[in-house]
Amino acid sequence: MAPLPFDPVARAGRNWERHWPDEPALTIDAMRAVTSIMRAQQVLLADLDQALRPFGLTFSRYEALVLLSFARDGALSLSRVGERLQVHATSVTNVIDRLEAAGLVSRRPNPDDGRGVLATITEPGRQVAERATRVLNARRFGVESLPAEDLRSLFAILRRLRVEAGDFADEAL
Amino acid sequence: MAPLPFDPVARAGRNWERHWPDEPALTIDAMRAVTSIMRAQQVLLADLDQALRPFGLTFSRYEALVLLSFARDGALSLSRVGERLQVHATSVTNVIDRLEAAGLVSRRPNPDDGRGVLATITEPGRQVAERATRVLNARRFGVESLPAEDLRSLFAILRRLRVEAGDFADEAL
DNA sequence: CCTATATCAGCTCTACTGATATTT
DNA sequence: CAAATATCAGTACAGCTGATATAG
């Protein structure tokens, strides 16, 4: 795809001002910020998925695998996985299905809850998680171009957005 | 989905530090920022898609429709639509197909290029775009919780990320 | 009885690949 | 002939709904 000789988000902002002259500046600020997030996510996801392809992982599967690698005994109930990654129960089933088919995770009944299932990371799963993480760390998750200050600003600002959206209840406010 | 009593991104950062003690702090900053962008996008897209559902639009279709509404004569070649929205040619065909099926856009041959097709917004399309935009403006695109300063920071920081990712060539650098 | 957990079938959507007809 | 434009078939993926079996 040929890169544009101008910023399409900035241009959209100018069009917005022209067509909606009575809207407060805050509205255009919001539109530019949201459009920027959408584009940034698209660019980053494509970059990360490409980096993870040699490992047979997508970013979603990678997130689930790493979550298990950090858990006590390398195991979590599927419901916990869904909570932490904020994905639907059916999506958890799907992601774990694929990780299990690749031999990176195994299922077993939850001894503490007869309704539940524990996903456990396997030894090959740990190895894949570690090698994939080395790759992502080395390319700094696709944001090599940003200084630490900007990265921390992003986290802080988007954290507020996530709290307001109900992503989690802030423990330190 | 029950909201967590803690920030899952912050917790992932602490786990990262514990498992990768030799990684520079910058790596964890990058991981937190990227994960935040992914989650924020997910939350925002769900919010916007829900707001647009009564209009029979997704955010993708809304973006294409608004782009046409801003264009001279309300028309753009499909290749231009793809450039501006940074989506694949096949996705442009798909989006315009659906907008056309809904009567919001019409296709006609490009008089300036026999290979091309022009997408033109219809009068019903303009009305839907205007009503949908009023709704999104009113809810400030889902980021009501952020002050103008944060919205402008997001735009500025993500703009650099987009430039480095080849989203566009900066005209003012 | 009501709720929670997980799964399944089925649908929508976006993204991408590879092939193709047409035109420049 | 090579490149660009658009389309189509087919695949993969994530996200969701509704239904279901099992267990707390």
Short mmCIF file of C-alpha atoms (C1' of nucleotides) in Angstrom, two decimals:
data_model
loop_
_atom_site.label_atom_id
_atom_site.label_comp_id
_atom_site.label_asym_id
_atom_site.label_seq_id
_atom_site.Cartn_x
_atom_site.Cartn_y
_atom_site.Cartn_z
CA MET A 1 0.00 0.00 0.00
CA ALA A 2 1.49 3.35 -1.08
CA PRO A 3 2.02 5.69 1.88
CA LEU A 4 0.07 8.93 1.66
CA PRO A 5 1.94 12.24 1.36
CA PHE A 6 -0.15 13.67 4.22
CA ASP A 7 -1.70 12.55 7.50
CA PRO A 8 -5.19 11.22 6.75
CA VAL A 9 -6.26 11.72 10.37
CA ALA A 10 -5.22 15.37 10.37
CA ARG A 11 -7.02 15.87 7.06
CA ALA A 12 -10.17 14.25 8.43
CA GLY A 13 -9.96 16.69 11.35
CA ARG A 14 -9.85 19.67 8.98
CA ASN A 15 -12.84 18.28 7.04
CA TRP A 16 -14.68 17.83 10.32
CA GLU A 17 -14.11 21.45 11.33
CA ARG A 18 -15.34 22.58 7.93
CA HIS A 19 -18.52 20.48 7.98
CA TRP A 20 -19.36 20.85 11.67
CA PRO A 21 -18.30 24.44 12.49
CA ASP A 22 -20.49 24.58 15.62
CA GLU A 23 -18.98 21.52 17.26
CA PRO A 24 -16.59 22.28 20.15
CA ALA A 25 -12.89 21.68 19.51
CA LEU A 26 -13.11 18.83 22.01
CA THR A 27 -15.19 16.84 19.55
CA ILE A 28 -12.51 17.03 16.89
CA ASP A 29 -9.85 16.20 19.46
CA ALA A 30 -11.87 13.11 20.37
CA MET A 31 -12.35 12.07 16.76
CA ARG A 32 -8.63 12.42 16.01
CA ALA A 33 -7.61 10.50 19.12
CA VAL A 34 -10.05 7.65 18.45
CA THR A 35 -9.11 7.37 14.79
CA SER A 36 -5.44 7.35 15.79
CA ILE A 37 -6.02 4.52 18.24
CA MET A 38 -7.81 2.49 15.57
CA ARG A 39 -5.01 2.95 13.06
CA ALA A 40 -2.26 2.34 15.57
CA GLN A 41 -3.90 -0.88 16.69
CA GLN A 42 -4.20 -2.07 13.10
CA VAL A 43 -0.54 -1.34 12.38
CA LEU A 44 0.69 -2.90 15.60
CA LEU A 45 -1.43 -6.02 15.33
CA ALA A 46 -0.24 -6.66 11.78
CA ASP A 47 3.36 -6.24 12.91
CA LEU A 48 2.98 -8.52 15.93
CA ASP A 49 1.04 -11.20 14.08
CA GLN A 50 3.74 -11.28 11.43
CA ALA A 51 6.47 -11.61 14.06
CA LEU A 52 4.54 -14.45 15.74
CA ARG A 53 3.70 -16.37 12.56
CA PRO A 54 6.90 -18.49 12.66
CA PHE A 55 5.72 -19.76 16.05
CA GLY A 56 2.24 -20.62 14.79
CA LEU A 57 0.76 -17.97 17.08
CA THR A 58 -1.50 -14.98 16.67
CA PHE A 59 -1.29 -12.17 19.21
CA SER A 60 -4.49 -13.45 20.90
CA ARG A 61 -3.01 -16.92 21.31
CA TYR A 62 0.29 -15.45 22.44
CA GLU A 63 -1.47 -13.42 25.15
CA ALA A 64 -3.25 -16.51 26.45
CA LEU A 65 -0.06 -18.56 26.39
CA VAL A 66 1.94 -15.95 28.28
CA LEU A 67 -0.85 -15.53 30.81
CA LEU A 68 -0.63 -19.26 31.56
CA SER A 69 3.17 -19.15 31.72
CA PHE A 70 2.90 -16.53 34.48
CA ALA A 71 0.24 -18.39 36.46
CA ARG A 72 0.91 -20.58 39.51
CA ASP A 73 1.64 -24.12 38.29
CA GLY A 74 1.13 -22.81 34.75
CA ALA A 75 -2.61 -23.39 35.07
CA LEU A 76 -5.75 -21.25 35.07
CA SER A 77 -9.44 -22.02 34.72
CA LEU A 78 -10.88 -20.99 31.38
CA SER A 79 -13.16 -18.53 33.13
CA ARG A 80 -10.12 -16.75 34.63
CA VAL A 81 -8.46 -16.60 31.24
CA GLY A 82 -11.57 -14.93 29.86
CA GLU A 83 -11.64 -12.41 32.72
CA ARG A 84 -7.99 -11.45 32.41
CA LEU A 85 -7.94 -11.12 28.64
CA GLN A 86 -11.44 -9.67 28.52
CA VAL A 87 -12.67 -12.10 25.88
CA HIS A 88 -15.91 -14.06 25.61
CA ALA A 89 -16.20 -17.60 26.94
CA THR A 90 -16.63 -18.94 23.41
CA SER A 91 -13.48 -17.14 22.30
CA VAL A 92 -11.55 -18.66 25.20
CA THR A 93 -12.71 -22.11 24.16
CA ASN A 94 -11.55 -21.36 20.63
CA VAL A 95 -8.12 -20.00 21.62
CA ILE A 96 -7.43 -22.88 24.02
CA ASP A 97 -8.61 -25.35 21.37
CA ARG A 98 -5.94 -24.10 19.01
CA LEU A 99 -3.18 -23.94 21.61
CA GLU A 100 -4.10 -27.47 22.66
CA ALA A 101 -4.07 -28.71 19.06
CA ALA A 102 -0.55 -27.28 18.75
CA GLY A 103 0.49 -29.13 21.91
CA LEU A 104 1.26 -25.90 23.79
CA VAL A 105 -1.51 -26.30 26.37
CA SER A 106 -3.44 -29.19 27.87
CA ARG A 107 -6.89 -29.33 29.44
CA ARG A 108 -7.91 -31.15 32.61
CA PRO A 109 -10.91 -30.95 34.92
CA ASN A 110 -10.70 -28.34 37.66
CA PRO A 111 -10.34 -30.28 40.94
CA ASP A 112 -11.81 -27.33 42.85
CA ASP A 113 -14.90 -26.91 40.69
CA GLY A 114 -16.57 -29.77 38.88
CA ARG A 115 -18.02 -27.40 36.29
CA GLY A 116 -14.69 -25.96 35.28
CA VAL A 117 -11.70 -26.77 33.15
CA LEU A 118 -8.06 -25.92 33.82
CA ALA A 119 -5.78 -24.98 30.96
CA THR A 120 -2.17 -25.90 31.71
CA ILE A 121 0.84 -24.80 29.72
CA THR A 122 3.02 -27.69 28.52
CA GLU A 123 6.81 -27.76 28.40
CA PRO A 124 6.78 -27.12 24.62
CA GLY A 125 4.34 -24.31 25.35
CA ARG A 126 6.80 -22.72 27.76
CA GLN A 127 9.57 -22.95 25.21
CA VAL A 128 7.46 -21.36 22.48
CA ALA A 129 6.31 -18.61 24.86
CA GLU A 130 9.89 -17.84 25.81
CA ARG A 131 11.23 -17.77 22.26
CA ALA A 132 8.30 -15.69 21.01
CA THR A 133 8.73 -13.26 23.88
CA ARG A 134 12.41 -12.84 23.03
CA VAL A 135 11.42 -11.82 19.53
CA LEU A 136 8.76 -9.36 20.69
CA ASN A 137 11.03 -7.90 23.37
CA ALA A 138 13.78 -7.42 20.80
CA ARG A 139 11.49 -5.40 18.56
CA ARG A 140 9.91 -3.72 21.56
CA PHE A 141 6.42 -4.79 20.54
CA GLY A 142 6.53 -2.63 17.42
CA VAL A 143 6.93 0.71 19.18
CA GLU A 144 10.71 1.11 18.91
CA SER A 145 10.17 4.61 17.58
CA LEU A 146 8.63 5.97 20.78
CA PRO A 147 10.63 7.21 23.79
CA ALA A 148 9.90 5.83 27.26
CA GLU A 149 8.13 9.04 28.21
CA ASP A 150 5.58 8.64 25.42
CA LEU A 151 5.07 4.96 26.20
CA ARG A 152 4.33 5.79 29.82
CA SER A 153 1.97 8.60 28.77
CA LEU A 154 0.07 6.17 26.56
CA PHE A 155 -0.30 3.71 29.42
CA ALA A 156 -1.47 6.40 31.84
CA ILE A 157 -3.97 8.01 29.49
CA LEU A 158 -5.41 4.76 28.17
CA ARG A 159 -5.59 3.44 31.71
CA ARG A 160 -8.07 6.14 32.54
CA LEU A 161 -10.02 5.32 29.41
CA ARG A 162 -10.13 1.64 30.35
CA VAL A 163 -11.29 2.38 33.91
CA GLU A 164 -14.14 4.55 32.64
CA ALA A 165 -15.08 1.87 30.13
CA GLY A 166 -15.39 -0.71 32.91
CA ASP A 167 -12.32 -2.71 31.90
CA PHE A 168 -11.44 -2.92 35.59
CA ALA A 169 -12.06 -1.18 38.93
CA ASP A 170 -9.09 0.93 39.89
CA GLU A 171 -7.56 -0.22 43.17
CA ALA A 172 -5.44 2.90 43.70
CA LEU A 173 -7.60 5.97 43.21
CA MET B 1 -18.18 -9.70 31.98
CA ALA B 2 -17.32 -8.98 35.60
CA PRO B 3 -14.83 -6.09 35.93
CA LEU B 4 -11.55 -7.09 37.55
CA PRO B 5 -10.60 -5.57 40.92
CA PHE B 6 -7.15 -4.67 39.52
CA ASP B 7 -5.56 -3.48 36.30
CA PRO B 8 -4.65 -6.56 34.24
CA VAL B 9 -2.13 -4.56 32.20
CA ALA B 10 -0.31 -3.33 35.30
CA ARG B 11 -0.28 -6.86 36.69
CA ALA B 12 1.13 -8.22 33.42
CA GLY B 13 3.88 -5.60 33.70
CA ARG B 14 4.81 -6.82 37.20
CA ASN B 15 4.87 -10.42 35.97
CA TRP B 16 7.08 -9.35 33.08
CA GLU B 17 9.57 -7.71 35.42
CA ARG B 18 9.65 -10.84 37.55
CA HIS B 19 10.18 -13.24 34.64
CA TRP B 20 12.51 -11.07 32.58
CA PRO B 21 14.63 -9.25 35.16
CA ASP B 22 17.38 -8.42 32.67
CA GLU B 23 15.11 -6.64 30.19
CA PRO B 24 15.39 -2.84 30.23
CA ALA B 25 12.48 -0.92 31.70
CA LEU B 26 11.77 0.34 28.20
CA THR B 27 10.63 -3.13 27.18
CA ILE B 28 8.00 -3.25 29.90
CA ASP B 29 6.93 0.29 29.04
CA ALA B 30 6.48 -0.86 25.44
CA MET B 31 4.52 -3.94 26.45
CA ARG B 32 2.19 -1.95 28.67
CA ALA B 33 1.62 0.71 26.03
CA VAL B 34 0.89 -1.80 23.28
CA THR B 35 -1.42 -3.90 25.45
CA SER B 36 -3.24 -0.71 26.46
CA ILE B 37 -3.74 0.27 22.83
CA MET B 38 -5.14 -3.19 22.03
CA ARG B 39 -7.61 -3.08 24.91
CA ALA B 40 -8.62 0.51 24.30
CA GLN B 41 -9.31 -0.24 20.65
CA GLN B 42 -11.44 -3.23 21.58
CA VAL B 43 -13.49 -1.22 24.06
CA LEU B 44 -13.92 1.74 21.73
CA LEU B 45 -14.83 -0.33 18.69
CA ALA B 46 -17.51 -2.22 20.63
CA ASP B 47 -18.92 1.10 21.86
CA LEU B 48 -18.93 2.72 18.43
CA ASP B 49 -20.34 -0.32 16.64
CA GLN B 50 -23.16 -0.46 19.15
CA ALA B 51 -23.93 3.23 18.66
CA LEU B 52 -23.94 2.77 14.88
CA ARG B 53 -26.06 -0.39 14.83
CA PRO B 54 -29.39 1.49 14.58
CA PHE B 55 -28.06 3.00 11.34
CA GLY B 56 -27.08 -0.38 9.92
CA LEU B 57 -23.43 0.69 9.98
CA THR B 58 -20.22 -0.68 11.41
CA PHE B 59 -17.38 1.72 12.19
CA SER B 60 -15.58 0.62 9.01
CA ARG B 61 -18.61 1.41 6.88
CA TYR B 62 -19.17 4.65 8.74
CA GLU B 63 -15.59 5.73 8.02
CA ALA B 64 -16.02 5.03 4.31
CA LEU B 65 -19.37 6.81 4.18
CA VAL B 66 -18.04 9.91 5.92
CA LEU B 67 -14.98 9.95 3.68
CA LEU B 68 -17.29 10.07 0.65
CA SER B 69 -19.44 12.75 2.25
CA PHE B 70 -16.35 14.96 2.54
CA ALA B 71 -15.15 14.34 -1.01
CA ARG B 72 -15.69 16.67 -3.95
CA ASP B 73 -19.04 15.74 -5.58
CA GLY B 74 -19.34 13.05 -2.90
CA ALA B 75 -17.34 10.69 -5.09
CA LEU B 76 -14.00 8.87 -4.85
CA SER B 77 -12.41 6.04 -6.78
CA LEU B 78 -12.26 2.81 -4.81
CA SER B 79 -8.47 2.91 -4.92
CA ARG B 80 -8.51 6.31 -3.17
CA VAL B 81 -10.87 4.99 -0.53
CA GLY B 82 -8.43 2.17 0.12
CA GLU B 83 -5.48 4.56 0.39
CA ARG B 84 -7.20 6.92 2.80
CA LEU B 85 -8.62 4.28 5.09
CA GLN B 86 -5.57 2.03 4.70
CA VAL B 87 -7.58 -1.06 3.88
CA HIS B 88 -7.02 -3.74 1.26
CA ALA B 89 -8.62 -3.53 -2.17
CA THR B 90 -10.76 -6.56 -1.42
CA SER B 91 -11.98 -4.97 1.79
CA VAL B 92 -12.91 -1.80 -0.08
CA THR B 93 -14.95 -3.86 -2.52
CA ASN B 94 -16.67 -5.52 0.43
CA VAL B 95 -17.44 -2.29 2.31
CA ILE B 96 -18.74 -0.52 -0.78
CA ASP B 97 -20.81 -3.59 -1.65
CA ARG B 98 -22.61 -3.34 1.65
CA LEU B 99 -23.09 0.42 1.55
CA GLU B 100 -24.45 0.06 -1.98
CA ALA B 101 -26.82 -2.73 -0.92
CA ALA B 102 -28.14 -0.37 1.77
CA GLY B 103 -28.67 2.36 -0.85
CA LEU B 104 -26.18 4.72 0.81
CA VAL B 105 -23.65 4.66 -2.03
CA SER B 106 -23.77 4.02 -5.77
CA ARG B 107 -21.09 2.82 -8.16
CA ARG B 108 -20.31 4.15 -11.61
CA PRO B 109 -17.39 3.83 -14.01
CA ASN B 110 -14.60 6.35 -13.48
CA PRO B 111 -14.73 8.66 -16.54
CA ASP B 112 -11.05 9.51 -16.04
CA ASP B 113 -9.78 5.92 -15.85
CA GLY B 114 -11.44 3.02 -17.64
CA ARG B 115 -10.04 0.57 -15.13
CA GLY B 116 -11.56 2.30 -12.14
CA VAL B 117 -14.86 2.66 -10.34
CA LEU B 118 -16.22 5.71 -8.56
CA ALA B 119 -18.21 5.32 -5.36
CA THR B 120 -20.71 8.17 -4.93
CA ILE B 121 -22.66 8.90 -1.77
CA THR B 122 -26.43 9.06 -2.30
CA GLU B 123 -28.83 11.50 -0.67
CA PRO B 124 -30.00 8.85 1.82
CA GLY B 125 -26.33 8.15 2.44
CA ARG B 126 -25.72 11.80 3.34
CA GLN B 127 -28.66 11.77 5.73
CA VAL B 128 -27.47 8.61 7.46
CA ALA B 129 -23.91 9.97 7.69
CA GLU B 130 -25.18 13.18 9.26
CA ARG B 131 -27.46 11.51 11.78
CA ALA B 132 -24.84 8.94 12.72
CA THR B 133 -22.22 11.67 13.15
CA ARG B 134 -24.54 13.60 15.48
CA VAL B 135 -24.77 10.52 17.67
CA LEU B 136 -21.00 9.95 17.70
CA ASN B 137 -20.25 13.63 18.29
CA ALA B 138 -22.71 13.66 21.20
CA ARG B 139 -20.90 10.81 22.89
CA ARG B 140 -17.52 12.15 21.87
CA PHE B 141 -16.59 8.92 20.13
CA GLY B 142 -16.53 7.05 23.41
CA VAL B 143 -13.77 9.09 25.06
CA GLU B 144 -15.92 11.49 27.13
CA SER B 145 -13.81 10.66 30.15
CA LEU B 146 -10.59 12.15 28.75
CA PRO B 147 -9.71 15.85 28.91
CA ALA B 148 -8.69 17.70 25.73
CA GLU B 149 -5.06 17.66 26.80
CA ASP B 150 -4.98 13.86 26.91
CA LEU B 151 -6.79 13.56 23.60
CA ARG B 152 -4.24 15.82 21.94
CA SER B 153 -1.39 13.88 23.53
CA LEU B 154 -2.80 10.65 22.15
CA PHE B 155 -3.00 12.12 18.67
CA ALA B 156 0.53 13.49 18.83
CA ILE B 157 2.15 10.34 20.21
CA LEU B 158 0.27 7.95 17.94
CA ARG B 159 1.01 10.20 15.00
CA ARG B 160 4.69 9.53 15.46
CA LEU B 161 3.99 5.83 15.71
CA ARG B 162 1.99 5.94 12.49
CA VAL B 163 4.70 7.84 10.63
CA GLU B 164 7.34 5.33 11.67
CA ALA B 165 5.04 2.47 10.66
CA GLY B 166 4.69 3.93 7.16
CA ASP B 167 1.06 4.94 7.53
CA PHE B 168 1.95 8.22 5.78
CA ALA B 169 4.91 10.44 4.99
CA ASP B 170 4.94 13.45 7.26
CA GLU B 171 4.64 16.71 5.35
CA ALA B 172 5.71 18.89 8.26
CA LEU B 173 8.89 17.49 9.72
"C1'" DC C 1 -34.61 -23.29 41.25
"C1'" DC C 2 -31.25 -20.23 39.76
"C1'" DT C 3 -26.59 -19.37 38.49
"C1'" DA C 4 -21.97 -20.45 36.72
"C1'" DT C 5 -18.86 -23.05 33.51
"C1'" DA C 6 -17.79 -24.68 29.22
"C1'" DT C 7 -18.96 -26.21 24.71
"C1'" DC C 8 -21.25 -26.30 20.17
"C1'" DA C 9 -23.63 -24.72 15.99
"C1'" DG C 10 -24.15 -20.93 13.40
"C1'" DC C 11 -23.63 -16.24 11.99
"C1'" DT C 12 -21.09 -11.66 10.94
"C1'" DC C 13 -17.21 -9.18 10.04
"C1'" DT C 14 -12.53 -7.89 8.62
"C1'" DA C 15 -8.20 -9.39 6.50
"C1'" DC C 16 -5.71 -11.73 3.53
"C1'" DT C 17 -4.11 -14.84 -0.67
"C1'" DG C 18 -4.33 -16.07 -5.29
"C1'" DA C 19 -6.50 -15.78 -9.65
"C1'" DT C 20 -8.71 -13.08 -13.30
"C1'" DA C 21 -10.61 -9.53 -16.68
"C1'" DT C 22 -9.85 -5.02 -18.05
"C1'" DT C 23 -7.40 -0.98 -19.01
"C1'" DT C 24 -3.29 2.08 -18.97
"C1'" DC D 1 4.51 -6.47 -22.01
"C1'" DA D 2 4.24 -4.65 -17.29
"C1'" DA D 3 1.53 -2.22 -13.89
"C1'" DA D 4 -2.81 -0.68 -11.96
"C1'" DT D 5 -7.85 -1.32 -10.88
"C1'" DA D 6 -11.41 -3.94 -9.27
"C1'" DT D 7 -13.62 -8.28 -8.46
"C1'" DC D 8 -14.25 -13.09 -6.99
"C1'" DA D 9 -13.44 -17.52 -4.56
"C1'" DG D 10 -11.75 -19.24 -0.64
"C1'" DT D 11 -9.49 -19.16 3.96
"C1'" DA D 12 -8.57 -17.60 8.71
"C1'" DC D 13 -9.79 -15.16 12.58
"C1'" DA D 14 -12.21 -12.82 16.32
"C1'" DG D 15 -16.73 -11.74 18.19
"C1'" DC D 16 -21.10 -12.64 19.11
"C1'" DT D 17 -25.99 -15.17 19.97
"C1'" DG D 18 -28.62 -18.91 21.42
"C1'" DA D 19 -28.91 -23.52 23.00
"C1'" DT D 20 -27.27 -27.25 25.94
"C1'" DA D 21 -25.13 -30.39 29.49
"C1'" DT D 22 -23.17 -30.33 33.89
"C1'" DA D 23 -22.33 -28.81 38.47
"C1'" DG D 24 -22.53 -25.44 42.50
#
